[in-house]
CSV table of C-alpha atoms and ligand atoms in Angstrom, one decimal:
chain,number,residue,atom,x,y,z
A,13,MET,CA,-30.1,8.6,97.4
A,14,ARG,CA,-27.6,9.2,94.9
A,15,LYS,CA,-28.2,12.8,95.5
A,16,SER,CA,-27.2,12.6,99.0
A,17,VAL,CA,-23.7,10.1,98.3
A,18,ARG,CA,-22.5,13.1,95.8
A,19,ASN,CA,-23.5,15.6,98.5
A,20,LEU,CA,-21.2,12.9,100.9
A,21,VAL,CA,-18.6,13.2,98.7
A,22,GLY,CA,-18.8,16.7,98.7
A,23,THR,CA,-18.5,17.4,101.9
A,24,VAL,CA,-15.6,14.5,102.4
A,25,THR,CA,-13.2,16.5,99.6
A,26,THR,CA,-14.4,19.4,101.1
A,27,LEU,CA,-13.3,19.0,104.6
A,28,VAL,CA,-10.0,16.8,103.4
A,29,SER,CA,-8.6,20.2,101.3
A,30,LEU,CA,-9.4,22.3,104.1
A,31,THR,CA,-7.6,20.0,106.1
A,32,GLY,CA,-4.8,19.9,104.2
A,33,LEU,CA,-4.8,24.1,103.3
A,34,PRO,CA,-3.0,25.8,106.3
A,35,TYR,CA,-0.1,22.6,105.6
A,36,ALA,CA,0.1,23.8,101.2
A,37,ILE,CA,0.4,27.3,102.8
A,38,TYR,CA,3.2,26.7,104.9
A,39,LEU,CA,4.6,23.8,102.3
A,40,LEU,CA,4.1,26.8,99.4
A,41,LEU,CA,6.1,29.3,102.0
A,42,ALA,CA,8.8,26.5,102.9
A,43,LYS,CA,9.8,26.1,99.3
A,44,MET,CA,9.5,29.6,97.8
A,45,TRP,CA,11.5,31.2,100.2
A,46,ASN,CA,13.4,28.1,101.4
A,47,PRO,CA,15.2,29.6,104.5
A,48,GLN,CA,17.8,27.5,106.0
A,49,GLY,CA,19.8,27.1,109.0
A,50,SER,CA,19.7,29.3,112.1
A,51,PRO,CA,17.5,32.7,111.8
A,52,ALA,CA,20.1,34.4,114.7
A,53,ASN,CA,22.9,36.0,114.2
A,54,LYS,CA,25.7,33.7,115.3
A,55,ARG,CA,28.5,35.1,116.5
A,56,ARG,CA,31.5,32.7,118.0
A,57,ALA,CA,31.2,32.9,121.9
A,58,GLU,CA,32.6,31.7,125.7
A,59,PRO,CA,29.4,32.4,128.1
A,60,SER,CA,29.5,29.9,131.4
A,61,VAL,CA,27.5,27.3,131.2
A,62,SER,CA,24.9,26.0,133.4
A,63,ILE,CA,23.8,21.9,132.5
A,64,VAL,CA,20.9,21.0,133.6
A,65,LEU,CA,20.0,17.3,133.7
A,66,PRO,CA,16.8,15.8,135.3
A,67,THR,CA,17.3,12.6,136.5
A,68,TYR,CA,15.1,9.7,137.3
A,69,ASN,CA,15.7,6.1,138.1
A,70,GLU,CA,18.6,6.5,135.9
A,71,GLU,CA,21.1,3.9,136.5
A,72,ARG,CA,21.6,2.1,133.6
A,73,ILE,CA,22.7,5.5,131.3
A,74,VAL,CA,23.6,8.1,133.4
A,75,GLU,CA,27.0,7.3,133.1
A,76,ASN,CA,27.6,7.6,129.7
A,77,LYS,CA,25.6,11.0,129.8
A,78,LEU,CA,28.0,12.4,132.1
A,79,ARG,CA,30.9,11.0,130.1
A,80,ASP,CA,29.0,12.3,127.5
A,81,ILE,CA,28.8,15.4,128.5
A,82,ILE,CA,32.4,16.5,130.3
A,83,SER,CA,33.4,15.5,126.8
A,84,LEU,CA,31.8,18.2,124.9
A,85,ASP,CA,33.9,21.1,123.0
A,86,TYR,CA,34.3,23.8,125.7
A,87,PRO,CA,36.2,24.5,128.5
A,88,MET,CA,34.8,22.8,131.4
A,89,ASP,CA,36.0,25.3,134.0
A,90,GLU,CA,33.2,27.5,132.3
A,91,VAL,CA,30.6,24.8,132.7
A,92,GLU,CA,29.1,23.8,136.1
A,93,ILE,CA,26.4,20.2,135.8
A,94,VAL,CA,22.8,20.8,137.6
A,95,ILE,CA,21.6,17.7,138.8
A,96,VAL,CA,18.3,17.0,139.9
A,97,ASP,CA,17.6,13.5,140.9
A,98,SER,CA,14.2,12.6,141.7
A,99,SER,CA,15.4,8.4,142.0
A,100,ASP,CA,15.0,5.4,144.3
A,101,ASP,CA,17.5,3.7,142.6
A,102,ASP,CA,21.0,3.7,142.5
A,103,THR,CA,21.8,6.8,140.2
A,104,ARG,CA,22.8,9.4,142.8
A,105,LYS,CA,25.4,7.2,144.0
A,106,ILE,CA,27.0,6.9,140.6
A,107,ILE,CA,26.8,10.6,139.9
A,108,TRP,CA,28.7,11.3,143.2
A,109,ASP,CA,31.0,8.2,142.7
A,110,PHE,CA,32.0,10.3,138.9
A,111,PHE,CA,32.3,13.4,140.7
A,112,ALA,CA,34.3,12.5,143.2
A,113,ASP,CA,37.6,13.6,142.1
A,114,ARG,CA,37.0,15.5,139.4
A,115,GLN,CA,37.4,18.8,139.7
A,116,THR,CA,35.6,20.3,137.0
A,117,PRO,CA,33.0,20.8,136.1
A,118,GLU,CA,31.2,21.6,138.8
A,119,LEU,CA,28.1,19.4,140.2
A,120,THR,CA,25.6,20.3,142.0
A,121,LEU,CA,23.6,17.8,142.9
A,122,LEU,CA,19.6,18.5,144.0
A,123,GLU,CA,18.4,15.5,146.2
A,124,GLU,CA,14.1,15.0,145.7
A,125,ASP,CA,13.5,13.0,149.3
A,126,GLU,CA,10.2,12.5,146.6
A,127,ARG,CA,9.1,11.8,143.5
A,128,ARG,CA,7.0,14.9,142.4
A,129,GLY,CA,7.4,14.6,138.2
A,130,LEU,CA,9.8,16.8,136.3
A,131,ALA,CA,8.8,20.4,136.1
A,132,PRO,CA,9.1,20.7,139.8
A,133,ALA,CA,11.6,19.3,139.5
A,134,LEU,CA,13.4,21.4,136.6
A,135,ASN,CA,11.9,24.7,138.4
A,136,GLU,CA,14.2,23.5,141.3
A,137,ALA,CA,17.3,22.9,138.9
A,138,TYR,CA,16.5,26.0,137.0
A,139,ALA,CA,16.5,28.3,140.0
A,140,ALA,CA,19.9,26.7,141.6
A,141,ALA,CA,21.8,27.4,138.1
A,142,SER,CA,23.9,30.6,137.9
A,143,ASN,CA,25.7,30.3,134.8
A,144,GLU,CA,24.8,32.8,132.1
A,145,ILE,CA,23.1,30.2,129.9
A,146,VAL,CA,21.7,27.0,130.8
A,147,VAL,CA,21.2,24.3,128.6
A,148,LYS,CA,18.7,21.4,129.7
A,149,THR,CA,19.6,18.1,128.0
A,150,ASP,CA,18.0,14.8,129.1
A,151,CYS,CA,19.3,11.5,130.3
A,152,ASP,CA,18.3,9.3,127.5
A,153,SER,CA,19.8,11.2,124.3
A,154,LYS,CA,23.6,12.4,122.7
A,155,LEU,CA,25.0,15.6,122.3
A,156,ALA,CA,26.9,16.9,118.9
A,157,ALA,CA,30.7,17.8,120.8
A,158,ASP,CA,30.1,21.6,119.3
A,159,ALA,CA,26.3,22.2,121.0
A,160,LEU,CA,27.6,23.7,123.8
A,161,GLN,CA,29.3,26.3,120.4
A,162,GLU,CA,26.3,26.4,118.7
A,163,ALA,CA,24.4,27.1,121.2
A,164,ALA,CA,26.1,30.0,123.1
A,165,ALA,CA,26.6,30.9,119.2
A,166,ASN,CA,22.9,31.6,118.8
A,167,LEU,CA,22.0,33.0,122.0
A,168,ALA,CA,24.9,36.1,121.6
A,169,ASP,CA,22.5,37.4,119.3
A,170,PRO,CA,20.9,40.4,121.3
A,171,ASP,CA,17.3,39.6,120.3
A,172,VAL,CA,17.1,35.5,120.3
A,173,GLY,CA,16.8,33.9,124.3
A,174,ALA,CA,16.0,30.1,123.5
A,175,VAL,CA,17.1,27.8,121.1
A,176,THR,CA,16.8,24.6,120.4
A,177,GLY,CA,18.7,22.0,118.6
A,178,ARG,CA,17.8,19.0,115.9
A,179,ASN,CA,17.1,15.5,116.6
A,180,VAL,CA,20.1,13.7,113.0
A,181,ASP,CA,19.6,10.3,114.1
A,182,VAL,CA,16.7,8.3,115.8
A,183,LEU,CA,18.8,5.2,118.1
A,184,GLY,CA,17.1,1.9,117.7
A,185,GLY,CA,16.3,3.3,113.9
A,186,SER,CA,13.1,4.0,113.6
A,187,ASP,CA,12.0,5.3,110.0
A,188,VAL,CA,8.7,6.8,111.3
A,189,GLU,CA,10.5,9.3,114.2
A,190,GLU,CA,13.1,9.9,111.5
A,191,GLY,CA,10.6,10.9,108.8
A,192,TYR,CA,8.2,13.7,111.1
A,193,ARG,CA,12.1,14.8,112.4
A,194,ASP,CA,12.3,15.9,108.5
A,195,VAL,CA,9.4,17.4,108.4
A,196,GLN,CA,9.6,18.6,111.5
A,197,ALA,CA,13.2,20.5,111.0
A,198,THR,CA,11.8,21.9,107.8
A,199,ILE,CA,8.4,23.6,109.8
A,200,GLN,CA,10.6,24.7,112.8
A,201,THR,CA,13.4,26.2,110.8
A,202,LEU,CA,9.9,28.7,108.9
A,203,GLU,CA,9.0,29.1,112.2
A,204,SER,CA,12.3,30.6,113.1
A,205,HIS,CA,12.6,32.8,110.3
A,206,LEU,CA,9.3,33.9,110.8
A,207,ASP,CA,9.5,35.3,114.3
A,208,SER,CA,10.1,31.8,116.6
A,209,THR,CA,9.2,28.4,116.7
A,210,LEU,CA,7.1,26.7,119.3
A,211,ILE,CA,8.5,24.0,120.1
A,212,PHE,CA,11.8,22.6,122.1
A,213,HIS,CA,13.2,20.2,122.4
A,214,GLY,CA,13.9,17.5,125.2
A,215,PRO,CA,17.3,16.6,124.3
A,216,PHE,CA,18.5,20.3,124.2
A,217,SER,CA,17.2,23.3,124.7
A,218,ALA,CA,19.1,26.4,125.8
A,219,PHE,CA,18.7,29.2,127.1
A,220,GLU,CA,19.3,32.9,128.5
A,221,ASN,CA,19.7,32.8,132.5
A,222,LYS,CA,18.0,36.3,132.5
A,223,GLU,CA,15.2,35.2,130.7
A,224,ILE,CA,14.2,31.7,132.6
A,225,VAL,CA,10.9,31.8,134.1
A,226,PRO,CA,8.8,29.6,136.0
A,227,ILE,CA,7.3,26.8,134.6
A,228,ASP,CA,3.7,25.6,135.6
A,229,GLN,CA,3.9,22.4,138.3
A,230,ASP,CA,2.3,20.7,136.3
A,231,SER,CA,3.4,21.2,132.9
A,232,ILE,CA,4.7,17.9,131.0
A,233,ALA,CA,5.8,20.2,127.8
A,234,ASP,CA,8.3,22.2,130.4
A,235,ASP,CA,11.3,22.7,127.4
A,236,THR,CA,8.0,24.0,124.8
A,237,GLU,CA,6.6,25.8,127.9
A,238,LEU,CA,9.7,28.0,129.1
A,239,ALA,CA,10.5,29.0,125.6
A,240,LEU,CA,6.7,30.3,125.1
A,241,LYS,CA,7.1,32.2,128.2
A,242,ILE,CA,10.9,33.3,126.8
A,243,ARG,CA,8.9,34.6,123.5
A,244,LYS,CA,6.5,36.2,125.6
A,245,ASN,CA,8.8,38.0,127.5
A,246,GLY,CA,9.7,39.7,124.0
A,247,LYS,CA,12.8,37.7,122.8
A,248,ARG,CA,12.7,35.3,119.8
A,249,VAL,CA,13.3,31.4,120.7
A,250,VAL,CA,14.7,29.5,117.8
A,251,PHE,CA,15.6,26.6,116.0
A,252,ASP,CA,19.3,25.8,114.8
A,253,PRO,CA,20.2,22.6,112.4
A,254,GLU,CA,23.5,23.4,113.6
A,255,ILE,CA,22.2,22.2,116.8
A,256,ARG,CA,22.8,18.1,116.5
A,257,TYR,CA,21.7,15.5,119.5
A,258,LYS,CA,20.1,11.7,119.0
A,259,GLU,CA,17.5,10.6,120.7
A,260,ALA,CA,15.5,7.0,120.7
A,261,SER,CA,12.8,5.9,119.7
A,262,HIS,CA,9.8,3.1,118.8
A,263,SER,CA,8.6,2.1,115.6
A,264,GLU,CA,5.6,0.2,116.5
A,265,PHE,CA,2.3,1.8,116.5
A,266,SER,CA,1.3,0.8,120.1
A,267,LYS,CA,4.2,1.0,122.0
A,268,ARG,CA,4.8,4.7,120.0
A,269,ARG,CA,1.8,5.3,121.8
A,270,ALA,CA,1.9,6.7,124.9
A,271,GLN,CA,5.4,8.9,124.9
A,272,LYS,CA,3.4,10.3,121.8
A,273,ASP,CA,0.1,10.6,123.2
A,274,ARG,CA,1.4,12.7,126.4
A,275,ARG,CA,4.0,14.9,125.1
A,276,ALA,CA,0.9,15.7,122.8
A,277,MET,CA,-1.4,16.6,126.0
A,278,GLY,CA,1.3,19.0,127.1
A,279,LEU,CA,1.0,20.4,124.0
A,280,ILE,CA,-2.6,21.0,123.4
A,281,ARG,CA,-3.0,21.7,127.2
A,282,LEU,CA,0.2,24.2,127.0
A,283,LEU,CA,-1.6,26.0,123.7
A,284,LEU,CA,-5.2,26.2,125.5
A,285,ARG,CA,-3.7,27.9,128.3
A,286,ASN,CA,-1.9,30.6,126.8
A,287,ARG,CA,-4.8,31.0,124.1
A,288,ASP,CA,-5.0,34.9,124.8
A,289,MET,CA,-1.7,35.0,122.6
A,290,LEU,CA,-3.1,33.5,119.3
A,291,GLY,CA,-3.0,37.5,117.2
A,292,ARG,CA,-0.3,38.8,119.4
A,293,TYR,CA,3.7,39.1,119.6
A,294,GLY,CA,4.2,39.8,116.0
A,295,LEU,CA,3.6,36.7,113.2
A,296,TYR,CA,4.4,34.4,116.3
A,297,GLY,CA,0.9,35.1,117.6
A,298,GLY,CA,-0.4,35.4,113.8
A,299,VAL,CA,1.0,33.0,112.2
A,300,VAL,CA,3.7,30.3,114.1
A,301,LEU,CA,0.7,29.7,116.8
A,302,PRO,CA,-2.2,29.1,114.4
A,303,PHE,CA,-0.7,26.9,112.4
A,304,ASN,CA,0.0,24.7,115.0
A,305,TRP,CA,-3.7,25.4,116.5
A,306,TRP,CA,-5.0,24.0,113.2
A,307,PHE,CA,-2.3,21.2,113.7
A,308,MET,CA,-2.6,20.1,116.6
A,309,LEU,CA,-7.0,21.0,117.9
A,310,VAL,CA,-8.1,20.9,114.4
A,311,SER,CA,-6.8,19.0,112.1
A,312,PRO,CA,-7.0,15.7,113.7
A,313,TRP,CA,-10.8,16.1,114.4
A,314,LEU,CA,-11.7,16.6,110.6
A,315,LEU,CA,-9.0,13.7,109.9
A,316,ALA,CA,-11.2,12.0,112.1
A,317,VAL,CA,-14.9,13.1,110.9
A,318,SER,CA,-12.9,12.5,106.8
A,319,VAL,CA,-12.3,8.6,107.0
A,320,GLY,CA,-15.2,8.2,108.5
A,321,LEU,CA,-17.4,10.0,106.9
A,322,ALA,CA,-15.7,8.3,103.4
A,323,THR,CA,-16.8,5.3,104.8
A,324,LEU,CA,-20.1,6.1,105.0
A,325,THR,CA,-20.1,7.4,101.6
A,326,GLY,CA,-17.9,3.6,100.5
A,327,VAL,CA,-20.3,1.5,102.5
A,328,LEU,CA,-24.2,3.8,100.9
A,329,LEU,CA,-21.8,2.8,97.5
A,330,ALA,CA,-20.8,0.0,97.0
A,331,GLY,CA,-22.3,-2.0,100.0
A,332,PRO,CA,-19.4,-3.6,102.5
A,333,LEU,CA,-16.6,-2.9,99.9
A,334,GLY,CA,-16.9,0.3,101.1
A,335,LEU,CA,-15.4,-1.1,104.5
A,336,ALA,CA,-12.0,-0.6,101.5
A,337,VAL,CA,-11.3,2.7,103.3
A,338,PRO,CA,-11.1,2.0,106.9
A,339,ALA,CA,-9.0,-0.9,105.6
A,340,GLY,CA,-6.9,1.1,103.7
A,341,VAL,CA,-6.5,3.3,106.5
A,342,GLY,CA,-5.4,-0.4,108.8
A,343,ALA,CA,-2.8,-1.0,106.1
A,344,PHE,CA,-1.0,2.0,106.0
A,345,THR,CA,-0.5,2.0,109.8
A,346,PHE,CA,0.4,-1.5,109.7
A,347,LEU,CA,2.9,-0.6,106.8
A,348,GLY,CA,4.0,2.5,107.9
A,349,SER,CA,4.6,1.2,111.5
A,350,ARG,CA,7.0,-1.6,109.9
A,351,ASP,CA,9.0,1.1,107.9
A,352,LEU,CA,7.4,-0.4,104.6
A,353,LEU,CA,6.1,3.1,102.9
A,354,GLY,CA,9.4,4.3,101.5
A,355,SER,CA,8.3,7.4,100.5
A,356,LEU,CA,5.4,7.5,102.0
A,357,GLN,CA,6.9,7.3,105.5
A,358,PRO,CA,6.7,11.2,106.0
A,359,ILE,CA,3.3,11.0,105.6
A,360,PHE,CA,2.6,8.4,107.5
A,361,ALA,CA,4.9,9.9,110.5
A,362,VAL,CA,2.6,13.2,110.7
A,363,PHE,CA,-0.5,10.9,110.7
A,364,ASP,CA,1.2,9.3,113.5
A,365,THR,CA,1.2,12.8,115.1
A,366,GLN,CA,-2.3,13.6,114.5
A,367,VAL,CA,-3.4,10.7,115.8
A,368,SER,CA,-1.2,11.0,119.2
A,369,LEU,CA,-2.7,14.5,118.9
A,370,LEU,CA,-6.5,13.0,118.5
A,371,PHE,CA,-6.0,10.7,121.9
A,372,ALA,CA,-4.4,13.4,124.1
A,373,ALA,CA,-7.2,15.6,123.0
A,374,VAL,CA,-10.0,13.3,124.5
A,375,LYS,CA,-7.5,12.2,127.5
A,376,LEU,CA,-6.9,15.6,128.8
A,377,TRP,CA,-10.7,16.2,128.3
A,378,ARG,CA,-11.0,12.5,130.8
A,379,GLY,CA,-8.9,14.7,132.8
A,380,GLU,CA,-5.7,12.5,132.1
A,381,GLY,CA,-2.2,14.3,132.2
A,382,SER,CA,-0.4,13.5,134.7
A,383,ALA,CA,2.8,15.2,135.3
A,384,VAL,CA,4.3,11.9,136.6
A,385,TRP,CA,5.2,9.2,134.4
A,386,ASP,CA,7.0,6.0,133.9
A,387,VAL,CA,10.0,6.7,132.4
A,388,ASP,CA,9.9,3.9,129.1
A,389,GLU,CA,12.9,1.5,129.9
A,390,GLU,CA,12.9,-0.1,126.4
A,391,LEU,CA,14.5,2.6,125.2
A,392,ARG,CA,17.1,3.2,127.3
A,393,ASP,CA,18.8,0.0,125.5
A,394,ALA,CA,20.2,2.1,123.0
A,395,TYR,CA,22.2,4.2,125.9
A,396,GLU,CA,23.6,1.5,127.5
B,19,GDP,P1,10.0,11.5,127.3
B,19,GDP,O1,11.4,11.9,126.4
B,19,GDP,O2,9.2,12.8,127.0
B,19,GDP,O3,9.9,10.1,127.0
B,19,GDP,O4,10.8,11.8,128.7
B,19,GDP,P2,11.6,11.1,129.4
B,19,GDP,O5,10.7,10.1,130.6
B,19,GDP,O6,12.5,10.2,128.8
B,19,GDP,O7,12.1,11.8,130.5
B,19,GDP,C1,12.9,13.1,130.0
B,19,GDP,C2,13.8,13.6,131.3
B,19,GDP,O8,13.4,13.8,132.4
B,19,GDP,C3,15.1,11.7,131.7
B,19,GDP,O9,15.9,12.3,131.9
B,19,GDP,C4,14.0,11.8,132.8
B,19,GDP,O10,15.0,10.9,133.6
B,19,GDP,C5,13.6,12.9,133.4
B,19,GDP,N1,12.9,12.9,134.4
B,19,GDP,C6,11.8,12.1,134.3
B,19,GDP,N2,10.3,12.3,135.5
B,19,GDP,C7,11.1,12.7,136.7
B,19,GDP,C8,11.5,13.2,137.3
B,19,GDP,O11,10.3,12.7,138.1
B,19,GDP,N3,11.6,13.6,138.4
B,19,GDP,C9,13.2,13.8,137.5
B,19,GDP,N4,14.4,14.8,138.8
B,19,GDP,N5,13.4,13.6,136.5
B,19,GDP,C10,12.9,13.2,136.2
B,20,MN,MN1,13.3,11.2,127.0
């Protein structure tokens, strides 16, 4: 009995250290090398821009989004807005009214009779976009005034084919998300300086038009998929913290699940479908993709097994008191989702993401992962 408990303790310790090893290496690299900002050779440029905006039943917020776009600091006669709308509410009418007596920017409104999901809608919109650079933005987001200029400056580097930006302020005040965004910004800056980053963000992703290729019709990681494909075709795809946007999110554990699990499913499926890229494409396939494989596909399971084994060890050692382990995890989750963990909040944020990735893998395995989802009404309150 003694011996088996000691073995269990050893196993748990090994598992936890093994899980943490890639993170430690990444953190160490980030600390020692300390790369800052975008790796692109940025240069002032004013290319023509197509802004792609997908909408599904956004009648509450679409007008504010359009106001936000036309007030961007960029010559509007260089801008066209391509909206692909699949709504059955008043979104379309609001858009037509908004542009009724406006000369610039030019509007292309693609009206879908039937909602088929975001990926097919985006493929239509990208095909219709005719300007040099294409900026995709979600309706439920706000962009900094200089976002287009910053994106253009990155894409002026001939080696760079796509650029995404940073969430500087989480609307609705979710510290959980804020903590995670800081960790993510450090990681994505590091990845970009190594070669290219994996994750592209819905509120702001910019692409060179001539690099755009169709995405899978069932994609639920559309922006990331397009960026990955552009990297596959040769150009770098980078993160620039100078491109700033705001997005709303929930703190509460249960409310966060639907969106986070769906996004996680999209990413896992994308990695699995493109597993042939591992080990190729320079440091992208050599370091960046393996790290993300670890983070998304391996470490959530190692963590789950660790918690399970630690509980077992605790019960063997201390009887019912051993349940302190799952109780501790529960308390951590309870406090974390109420933003009460102070400086531990970012760790909770990473934990919360790992939970999503675990659920996502199970859901995918059960055949879930539809490209059509319920748009979160509550999150839209922040944009009214
Ligand atoms: P989330 O941020 O990942 O939760 O995704 P959202 O539900 O906020 O959707 C992102 C953007 O895509 C928003 O602008 C939505 O209006 C839009 N959208 C979602 N589903 C569809 C769809 O089926 N068709 C179109 N055209 N747009 C969609
Ligand atoms: Mn959204």
